[in-house]
mmCIF file of C-alpha atoms and ligand atoms in Angstrom:
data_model
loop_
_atom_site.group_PDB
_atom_site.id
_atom_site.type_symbol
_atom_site.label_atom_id
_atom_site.label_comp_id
_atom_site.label_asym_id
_atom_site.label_seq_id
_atom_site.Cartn_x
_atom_site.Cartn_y
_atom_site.Cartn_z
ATOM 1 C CA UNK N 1 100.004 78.024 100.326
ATOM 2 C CA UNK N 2 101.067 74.983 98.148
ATOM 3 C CA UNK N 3 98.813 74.692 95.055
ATOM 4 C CA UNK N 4 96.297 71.705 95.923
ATOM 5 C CA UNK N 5 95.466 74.259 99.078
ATOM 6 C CA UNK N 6 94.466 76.761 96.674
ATOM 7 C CA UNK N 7 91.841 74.584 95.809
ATOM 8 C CA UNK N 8 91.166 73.278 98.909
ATOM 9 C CA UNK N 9 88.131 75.950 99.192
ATOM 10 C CA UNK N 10 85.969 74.222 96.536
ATOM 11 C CA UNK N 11 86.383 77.986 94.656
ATOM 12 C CA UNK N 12 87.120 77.421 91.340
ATOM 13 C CA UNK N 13 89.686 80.490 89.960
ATOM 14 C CA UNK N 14 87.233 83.366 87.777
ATOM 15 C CA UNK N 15 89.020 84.971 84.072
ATOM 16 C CA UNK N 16 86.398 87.412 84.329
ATOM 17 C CA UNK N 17 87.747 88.637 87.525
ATOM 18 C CA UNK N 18 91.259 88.585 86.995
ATOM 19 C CA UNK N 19 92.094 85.746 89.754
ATOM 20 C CA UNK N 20 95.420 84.603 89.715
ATOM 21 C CA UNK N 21 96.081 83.463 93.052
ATOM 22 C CA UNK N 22 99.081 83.634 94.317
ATOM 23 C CA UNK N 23 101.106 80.747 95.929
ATOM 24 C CA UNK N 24 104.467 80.959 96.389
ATOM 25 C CA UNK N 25 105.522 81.531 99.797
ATOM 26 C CA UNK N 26 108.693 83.113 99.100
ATOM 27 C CA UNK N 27 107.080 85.451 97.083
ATOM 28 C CA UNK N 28 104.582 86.436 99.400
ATOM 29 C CA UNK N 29 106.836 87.157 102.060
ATOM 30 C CA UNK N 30 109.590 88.978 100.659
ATOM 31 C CA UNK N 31 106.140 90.972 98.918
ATOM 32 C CA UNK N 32 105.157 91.639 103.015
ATOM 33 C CA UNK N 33 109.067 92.459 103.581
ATOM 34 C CA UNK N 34 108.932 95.015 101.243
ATOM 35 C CA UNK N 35 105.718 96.271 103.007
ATOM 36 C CA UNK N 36 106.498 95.745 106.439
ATOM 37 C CA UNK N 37 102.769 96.347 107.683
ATOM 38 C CA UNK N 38 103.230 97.355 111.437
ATOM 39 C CA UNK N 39 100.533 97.866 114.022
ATOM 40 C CA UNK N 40 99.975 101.220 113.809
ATOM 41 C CA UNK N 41 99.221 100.547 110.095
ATOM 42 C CA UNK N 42 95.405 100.587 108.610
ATOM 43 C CA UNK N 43 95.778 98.460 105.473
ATOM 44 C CA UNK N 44 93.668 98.069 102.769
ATOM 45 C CA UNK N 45 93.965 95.291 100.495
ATOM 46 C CA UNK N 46 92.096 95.195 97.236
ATOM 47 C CA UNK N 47 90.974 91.871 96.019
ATOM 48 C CA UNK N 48 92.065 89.564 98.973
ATOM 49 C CA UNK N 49 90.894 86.418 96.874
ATOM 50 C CA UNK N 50 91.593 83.603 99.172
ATOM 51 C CA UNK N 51 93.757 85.208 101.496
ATOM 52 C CA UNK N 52 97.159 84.778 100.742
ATOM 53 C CA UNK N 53 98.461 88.090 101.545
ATOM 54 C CA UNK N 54 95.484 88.609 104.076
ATOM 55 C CA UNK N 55 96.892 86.320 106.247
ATOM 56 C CA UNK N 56 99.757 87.487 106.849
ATOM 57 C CA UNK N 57 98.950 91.067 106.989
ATOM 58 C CA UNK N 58 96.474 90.344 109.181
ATOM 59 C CA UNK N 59 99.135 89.294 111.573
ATOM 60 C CA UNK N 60 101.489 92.358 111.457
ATOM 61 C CA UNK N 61 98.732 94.954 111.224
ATOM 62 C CA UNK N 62 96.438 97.259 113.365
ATOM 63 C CA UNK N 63 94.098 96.816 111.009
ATOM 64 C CA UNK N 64 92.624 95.517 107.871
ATOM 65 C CA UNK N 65 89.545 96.670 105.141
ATOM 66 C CA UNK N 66 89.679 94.292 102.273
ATOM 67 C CA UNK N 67 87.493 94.511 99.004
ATOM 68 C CA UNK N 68 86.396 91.907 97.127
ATOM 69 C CA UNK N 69 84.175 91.638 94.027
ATOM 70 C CA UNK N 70 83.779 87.464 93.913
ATOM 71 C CA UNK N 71 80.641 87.033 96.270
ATOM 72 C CA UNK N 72 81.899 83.436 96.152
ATOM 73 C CA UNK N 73 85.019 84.462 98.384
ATOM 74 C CA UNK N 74 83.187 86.664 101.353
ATOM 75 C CA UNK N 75 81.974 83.711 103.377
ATOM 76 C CA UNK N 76 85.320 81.814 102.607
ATOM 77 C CA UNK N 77 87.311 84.820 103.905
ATOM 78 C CA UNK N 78 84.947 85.404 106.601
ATOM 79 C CA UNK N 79 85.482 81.997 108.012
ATOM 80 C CA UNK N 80 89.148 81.423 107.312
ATOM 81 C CA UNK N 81 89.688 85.031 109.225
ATOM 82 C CA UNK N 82 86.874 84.519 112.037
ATOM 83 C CA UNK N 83 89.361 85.010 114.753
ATOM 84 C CA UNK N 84 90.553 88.801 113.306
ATOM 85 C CA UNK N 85 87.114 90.050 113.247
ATOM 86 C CA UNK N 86 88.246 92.662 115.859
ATOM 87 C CA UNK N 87 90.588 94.587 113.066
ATOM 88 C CA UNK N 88 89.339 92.956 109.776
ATOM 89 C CA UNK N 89 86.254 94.265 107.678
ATOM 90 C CA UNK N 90 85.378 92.980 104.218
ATOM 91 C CA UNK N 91 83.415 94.983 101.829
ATOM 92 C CA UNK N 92 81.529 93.364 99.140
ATOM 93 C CA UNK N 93 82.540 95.645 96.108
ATOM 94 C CA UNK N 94 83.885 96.746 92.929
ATOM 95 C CA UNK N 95 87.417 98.848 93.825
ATOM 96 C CA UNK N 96 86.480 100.466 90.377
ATOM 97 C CA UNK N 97 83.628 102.629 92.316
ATOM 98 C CA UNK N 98 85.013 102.031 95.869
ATOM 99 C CA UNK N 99 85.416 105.575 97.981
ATOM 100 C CA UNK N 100 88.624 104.713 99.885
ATOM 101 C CA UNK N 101 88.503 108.124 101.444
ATOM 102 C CA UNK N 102 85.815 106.860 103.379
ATOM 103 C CA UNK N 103 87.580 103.510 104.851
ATOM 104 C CA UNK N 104 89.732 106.309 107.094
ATOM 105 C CA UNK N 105 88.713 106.579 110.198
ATOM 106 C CA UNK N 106 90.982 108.340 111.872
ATOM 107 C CA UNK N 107 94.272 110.590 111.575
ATOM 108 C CA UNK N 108 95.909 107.464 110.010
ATOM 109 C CA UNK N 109 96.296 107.329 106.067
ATOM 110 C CA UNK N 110 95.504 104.405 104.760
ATOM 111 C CA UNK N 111 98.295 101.753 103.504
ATOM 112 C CA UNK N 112 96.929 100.161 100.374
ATOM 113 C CA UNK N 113 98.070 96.742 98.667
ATOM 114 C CA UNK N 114 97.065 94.501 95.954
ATOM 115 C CA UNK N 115 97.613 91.834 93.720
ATOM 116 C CA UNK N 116 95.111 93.568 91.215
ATOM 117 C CA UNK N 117 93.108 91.953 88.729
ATOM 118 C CA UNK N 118 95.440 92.885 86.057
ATOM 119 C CA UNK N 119 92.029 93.049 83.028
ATOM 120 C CA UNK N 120 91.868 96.483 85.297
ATOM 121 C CA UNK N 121 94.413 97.027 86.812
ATOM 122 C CA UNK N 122 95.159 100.488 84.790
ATOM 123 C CA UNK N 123 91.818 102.192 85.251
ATOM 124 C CA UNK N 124 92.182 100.761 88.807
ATOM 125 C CA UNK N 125 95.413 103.087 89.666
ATOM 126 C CA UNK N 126 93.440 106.289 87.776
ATOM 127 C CA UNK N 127 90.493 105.849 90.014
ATOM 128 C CA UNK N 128 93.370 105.664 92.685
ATOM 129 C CA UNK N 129 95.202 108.494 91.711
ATOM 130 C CA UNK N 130 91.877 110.414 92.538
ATOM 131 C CA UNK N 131 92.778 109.674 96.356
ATOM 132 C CA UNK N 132 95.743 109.573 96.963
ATOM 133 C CA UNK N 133 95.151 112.289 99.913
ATOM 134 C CA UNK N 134 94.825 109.968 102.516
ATOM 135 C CA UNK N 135 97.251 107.588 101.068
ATOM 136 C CA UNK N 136 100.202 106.496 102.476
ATOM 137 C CA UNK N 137 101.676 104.177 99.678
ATOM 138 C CA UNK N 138 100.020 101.728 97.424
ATOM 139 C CA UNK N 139 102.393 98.256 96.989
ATOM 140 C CA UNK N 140 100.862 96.744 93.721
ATOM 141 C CA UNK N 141 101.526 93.459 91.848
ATOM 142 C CA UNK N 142 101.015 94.466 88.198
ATOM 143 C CA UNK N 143 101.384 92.733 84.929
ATOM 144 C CA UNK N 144 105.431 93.687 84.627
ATOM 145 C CA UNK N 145 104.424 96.134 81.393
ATOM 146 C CA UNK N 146 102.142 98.110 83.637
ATOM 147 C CA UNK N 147 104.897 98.402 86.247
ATOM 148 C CA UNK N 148 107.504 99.621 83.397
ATOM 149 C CA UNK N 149 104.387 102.186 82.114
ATOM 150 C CA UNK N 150 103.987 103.299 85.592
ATOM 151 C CA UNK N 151 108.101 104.370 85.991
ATOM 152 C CA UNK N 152 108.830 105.508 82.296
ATOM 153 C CA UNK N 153 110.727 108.245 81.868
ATOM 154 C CA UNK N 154 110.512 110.732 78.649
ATOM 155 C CA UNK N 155 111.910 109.099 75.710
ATOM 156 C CA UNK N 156 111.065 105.727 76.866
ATOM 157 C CA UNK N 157 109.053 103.376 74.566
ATOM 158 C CA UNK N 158 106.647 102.620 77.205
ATOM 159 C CA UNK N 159 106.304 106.088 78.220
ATOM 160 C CA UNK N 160 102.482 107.826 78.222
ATOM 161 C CA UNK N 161 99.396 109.121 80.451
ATOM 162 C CA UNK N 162 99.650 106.159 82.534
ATOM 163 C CA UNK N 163 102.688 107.049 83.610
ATOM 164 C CA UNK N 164 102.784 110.662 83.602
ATOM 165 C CA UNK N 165 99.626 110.971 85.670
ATOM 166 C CA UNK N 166 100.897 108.660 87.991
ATOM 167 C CA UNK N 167 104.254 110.568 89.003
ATOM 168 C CA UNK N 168 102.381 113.984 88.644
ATOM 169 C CA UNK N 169 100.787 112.513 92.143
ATOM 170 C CA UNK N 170 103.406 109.848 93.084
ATOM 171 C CA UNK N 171 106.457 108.856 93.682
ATOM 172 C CA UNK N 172 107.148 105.163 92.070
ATOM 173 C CA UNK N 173 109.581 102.609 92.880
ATOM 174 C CA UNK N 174 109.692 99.043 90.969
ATOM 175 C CA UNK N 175 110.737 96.497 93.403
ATOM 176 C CA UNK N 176 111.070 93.232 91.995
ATOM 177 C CA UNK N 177 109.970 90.657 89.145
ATOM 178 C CA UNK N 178 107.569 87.973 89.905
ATOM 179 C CA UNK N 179 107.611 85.058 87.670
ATOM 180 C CA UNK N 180 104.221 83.368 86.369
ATOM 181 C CA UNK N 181 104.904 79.795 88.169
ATOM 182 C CA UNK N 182 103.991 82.075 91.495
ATOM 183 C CA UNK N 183 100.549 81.891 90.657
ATOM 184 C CA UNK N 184 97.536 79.562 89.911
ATOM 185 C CA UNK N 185 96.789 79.376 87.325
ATOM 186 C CA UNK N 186 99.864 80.341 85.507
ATOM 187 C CA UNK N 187 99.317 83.897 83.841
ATOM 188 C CA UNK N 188 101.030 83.998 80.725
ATOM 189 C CA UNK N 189 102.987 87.122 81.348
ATOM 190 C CA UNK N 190 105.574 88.408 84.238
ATOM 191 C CA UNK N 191 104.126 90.203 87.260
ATOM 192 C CA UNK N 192 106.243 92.712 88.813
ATOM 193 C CA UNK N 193 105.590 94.427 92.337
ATOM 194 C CA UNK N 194 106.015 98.469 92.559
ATOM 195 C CA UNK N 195 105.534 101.096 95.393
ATOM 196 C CA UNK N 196 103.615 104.202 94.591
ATOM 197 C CA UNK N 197 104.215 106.607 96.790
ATOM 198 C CA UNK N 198 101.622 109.724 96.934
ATOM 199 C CA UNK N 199 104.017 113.265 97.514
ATOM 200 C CA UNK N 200 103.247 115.521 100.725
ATOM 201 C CA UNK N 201 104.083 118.364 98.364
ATOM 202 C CA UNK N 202 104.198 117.801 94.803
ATOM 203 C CA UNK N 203 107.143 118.680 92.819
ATOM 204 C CA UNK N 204 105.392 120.074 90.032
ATOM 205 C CA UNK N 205 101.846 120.968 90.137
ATOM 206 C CA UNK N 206 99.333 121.919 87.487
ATOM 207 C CA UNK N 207 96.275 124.942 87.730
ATOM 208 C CA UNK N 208 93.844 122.899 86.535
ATOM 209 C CA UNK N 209 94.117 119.007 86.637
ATOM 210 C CA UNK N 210 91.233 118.530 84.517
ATOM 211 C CA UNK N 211 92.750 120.116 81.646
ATOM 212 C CA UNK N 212 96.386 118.721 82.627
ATOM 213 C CA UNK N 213 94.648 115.111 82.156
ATOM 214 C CA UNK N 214 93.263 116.162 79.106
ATOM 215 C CA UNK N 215 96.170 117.910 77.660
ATOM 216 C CA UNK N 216 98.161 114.654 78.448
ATOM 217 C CA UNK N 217 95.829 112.279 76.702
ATOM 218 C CA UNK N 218 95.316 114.809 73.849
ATOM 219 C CA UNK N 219 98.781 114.669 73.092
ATOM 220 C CA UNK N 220 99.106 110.913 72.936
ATOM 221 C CA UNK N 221 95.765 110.602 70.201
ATOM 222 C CA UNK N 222 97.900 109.570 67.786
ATOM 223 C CA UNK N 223 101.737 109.135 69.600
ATOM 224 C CA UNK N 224 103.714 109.109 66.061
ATOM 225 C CA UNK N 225 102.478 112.695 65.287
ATOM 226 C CA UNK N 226 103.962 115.536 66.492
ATOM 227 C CA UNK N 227 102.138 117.580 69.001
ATOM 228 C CA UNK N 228 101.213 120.338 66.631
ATOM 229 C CA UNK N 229 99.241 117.462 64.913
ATOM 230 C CA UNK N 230 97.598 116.418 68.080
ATOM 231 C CA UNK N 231 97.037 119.523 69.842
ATOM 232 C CA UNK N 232 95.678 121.347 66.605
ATOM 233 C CA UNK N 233 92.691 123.312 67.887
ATOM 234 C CA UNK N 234 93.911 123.728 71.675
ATOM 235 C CA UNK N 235 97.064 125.453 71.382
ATOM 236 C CA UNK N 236 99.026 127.025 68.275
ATOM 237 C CA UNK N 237 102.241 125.943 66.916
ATOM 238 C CA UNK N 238 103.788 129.466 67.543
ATOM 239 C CA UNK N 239 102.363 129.200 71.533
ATOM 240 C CA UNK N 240 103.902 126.272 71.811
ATOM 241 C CA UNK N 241 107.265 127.851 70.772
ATOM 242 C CA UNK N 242 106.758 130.770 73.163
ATOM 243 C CA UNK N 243 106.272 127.876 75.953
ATOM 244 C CA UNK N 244 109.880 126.893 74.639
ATOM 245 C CA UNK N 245 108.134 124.023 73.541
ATOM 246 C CA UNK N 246 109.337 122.989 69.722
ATOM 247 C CA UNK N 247 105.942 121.782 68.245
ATOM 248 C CA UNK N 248 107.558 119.680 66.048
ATOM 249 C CA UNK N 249 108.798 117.150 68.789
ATOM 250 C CA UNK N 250 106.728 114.026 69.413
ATOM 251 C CA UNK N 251 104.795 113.703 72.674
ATOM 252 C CA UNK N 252 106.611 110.964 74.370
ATOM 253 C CA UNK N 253 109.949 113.121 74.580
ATOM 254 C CA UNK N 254 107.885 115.787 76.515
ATOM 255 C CA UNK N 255 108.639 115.785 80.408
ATOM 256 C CA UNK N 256 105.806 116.554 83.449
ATOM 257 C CA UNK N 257 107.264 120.051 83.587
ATOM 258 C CA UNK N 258 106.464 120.544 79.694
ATOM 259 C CA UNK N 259 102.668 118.877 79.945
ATOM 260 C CA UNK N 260 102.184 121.364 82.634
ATOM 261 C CA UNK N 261 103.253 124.347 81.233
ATOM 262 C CA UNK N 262 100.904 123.641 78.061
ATOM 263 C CA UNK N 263 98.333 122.770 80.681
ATOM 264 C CA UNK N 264 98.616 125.741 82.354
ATOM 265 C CA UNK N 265 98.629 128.202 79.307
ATOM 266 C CA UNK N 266 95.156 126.424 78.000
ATOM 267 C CA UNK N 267 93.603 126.708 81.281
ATOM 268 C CA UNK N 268 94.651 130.264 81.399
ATOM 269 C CA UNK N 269 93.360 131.147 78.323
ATOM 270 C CA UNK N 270 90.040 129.452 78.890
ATOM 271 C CA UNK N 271 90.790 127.632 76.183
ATOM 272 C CA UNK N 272 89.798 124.403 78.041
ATOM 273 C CA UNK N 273 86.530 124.966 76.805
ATOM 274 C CA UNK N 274 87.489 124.856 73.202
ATOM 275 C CA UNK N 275 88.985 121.074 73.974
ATOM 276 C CA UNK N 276 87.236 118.367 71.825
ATOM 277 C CA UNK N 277 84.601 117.252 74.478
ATOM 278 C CA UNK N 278 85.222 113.731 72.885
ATOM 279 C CA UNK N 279 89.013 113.301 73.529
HETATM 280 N N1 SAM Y 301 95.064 88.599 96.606
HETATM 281 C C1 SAM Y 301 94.826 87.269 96.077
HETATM 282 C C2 SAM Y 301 96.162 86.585 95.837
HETATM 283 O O1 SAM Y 301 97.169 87.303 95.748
HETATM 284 O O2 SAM Y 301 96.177 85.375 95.750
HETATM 285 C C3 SAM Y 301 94.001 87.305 94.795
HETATM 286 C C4 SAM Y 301 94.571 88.136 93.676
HETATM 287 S S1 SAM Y 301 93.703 87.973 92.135
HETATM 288 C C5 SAM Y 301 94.958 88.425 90.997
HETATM 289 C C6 SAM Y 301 92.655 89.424 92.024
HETATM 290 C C7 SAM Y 301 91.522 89.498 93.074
HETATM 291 O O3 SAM Y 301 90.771 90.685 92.850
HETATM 292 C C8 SAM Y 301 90.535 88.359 92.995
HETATM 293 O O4 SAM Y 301 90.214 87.921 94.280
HETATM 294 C C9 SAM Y 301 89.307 88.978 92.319
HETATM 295 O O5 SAM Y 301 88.081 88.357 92.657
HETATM 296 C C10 SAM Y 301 89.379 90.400 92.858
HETATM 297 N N2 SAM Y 301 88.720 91.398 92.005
HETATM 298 C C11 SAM Y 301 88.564 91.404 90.657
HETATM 299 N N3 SAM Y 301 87.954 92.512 90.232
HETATM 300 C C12 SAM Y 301 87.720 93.253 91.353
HETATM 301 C C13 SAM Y 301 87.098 94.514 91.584
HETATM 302 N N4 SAM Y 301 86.618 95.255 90.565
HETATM 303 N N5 SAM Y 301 86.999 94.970 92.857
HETATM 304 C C14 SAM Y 301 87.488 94.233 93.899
HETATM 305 N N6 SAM Y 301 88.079 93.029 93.733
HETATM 306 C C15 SAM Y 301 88.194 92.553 92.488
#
């Protein structure tokens, strides 16, 4: 799609909701090689905008739900994809509340891609996370920071909840750099596309995920205090140490392994209750 065509629709590109079309074909097509939607598949596609990557899903796959939030781009999909109505559905919605469990309608998991609205793109992939069940991968384009959050490993500057939550349900793979002259208009900032893949059987798994997710984001309050500082009130100093856990270490060096085992021992001790409500 060249970028005049873009524009071709009369619809004028919204800030509000993130739309930065995309237009390079190369892009999009080594973005479906990496993909490789296949008949069998049900795909999903959050935030189709004017169809780039639609289109050409829409030609590999079984079948297609899209959501989109622009009211202004249903009847423009709707026409431009009249012929697919057979395996293509558009819902009229905000991904933010969307139930995805309830687009499967059979033994199939769903195959989900986007390029997301990047103004939500993070609290996008936690509302995600929370179905990853019938899931069979997620291929996101992502603001190329979000993408680095997403794979960050302990130690790493980028490294935090975003991250750790992630790989506590997925497996993530960065696959290439997409540079801002792909789009209209031009975001200011590199896109990068990643693979999240949800596990069968998790590596490492927690009692309680409520109190995992809170033990993670306790710990990063205030991420250049040590985690005695920021978990004063949930767990001791001296249970940390019996953990093996030095309290004096500073929560991005701790690995999934480590968050859990603090989870764990608060959720044990019922001292989930004791958490500040507010954090
Ligand atoms: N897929 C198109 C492309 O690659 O050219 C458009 C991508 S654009 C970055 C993001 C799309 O998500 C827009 O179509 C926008 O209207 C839609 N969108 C924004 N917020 C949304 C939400 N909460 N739920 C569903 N779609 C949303």
């Amino acid at each position: 799609m060249s970028r005049q065509s873009s524009n071709n629709s009369g619809h004028k590109a919204r800030k509000r909701f993130g739309q930065n079309f995309l237009q390079d074909q190369g892009i999009i097509r080594r973005i479906i090689r990496g993909v490789s939607p296949r008949p069998s598949d049900h795909m999903v596609e959050i935030g189709p905008g004017l169809g780039a990557l639609t289109e050409v899903i829409l030609d590999e796959a079984g079948a297609l739900d899209a959501i989109e939030l622009d009211r202004d781009l249903i009847p423009i999909l709707r026409t431009k994809f009249f012929n697919y109505e057979d395996k293509f559905r558009i819902f009229e919605a905000d991904a933010m509340k969307f139930d995805f469990s309830s687009l499967q309608q059979d033994e199939r998991p769903l195959r989900i891609i986007g390029n997301l609205p990047y103004n939500i793109s993070t609290q996008l992939i936690f509302h995600l996370l929370q179905h990853t069940t019938c899931v069979q991968d997620m291929h996101f384009m992502l603001q190329k920071e979000v993408v680095d959050r997403l794979a960050a490993k302990p130690g790493d500057k980028l490294y935090g909840r975003l991250g750790i939550m992630a790989q506590y349900y997925c497996e993530i793979e960065p696959l290439f750099i997409v540079p801002p002259e792909a789009f209209y208009p031009i975001p200011k900032v590199d896109s990068a596309i990643v693979r999240l893949m949800p596990y069968q059987n998790k590596p490492h798994t927690a009692l309680c995920l409520s109190t995992l997710e809170r033990i993670v984001k306790t710990s990063f309050g205030m991420r250049r205090k040590t985690l005695r500082n920021n978990l004063k009130g949930v767990i001791e100093a001296e249970q940390l140490q019996n953990l093996d856990i030095d309290p004096t270490r500073r929560p991005e060096t701790l690995s999934l392994p480590d968050f859990i085992s603090i989870a764990d021992f608060v959720y044990k001790n019922s001292a989930s209750d004791t958490i500040n409500p507010a954090v």
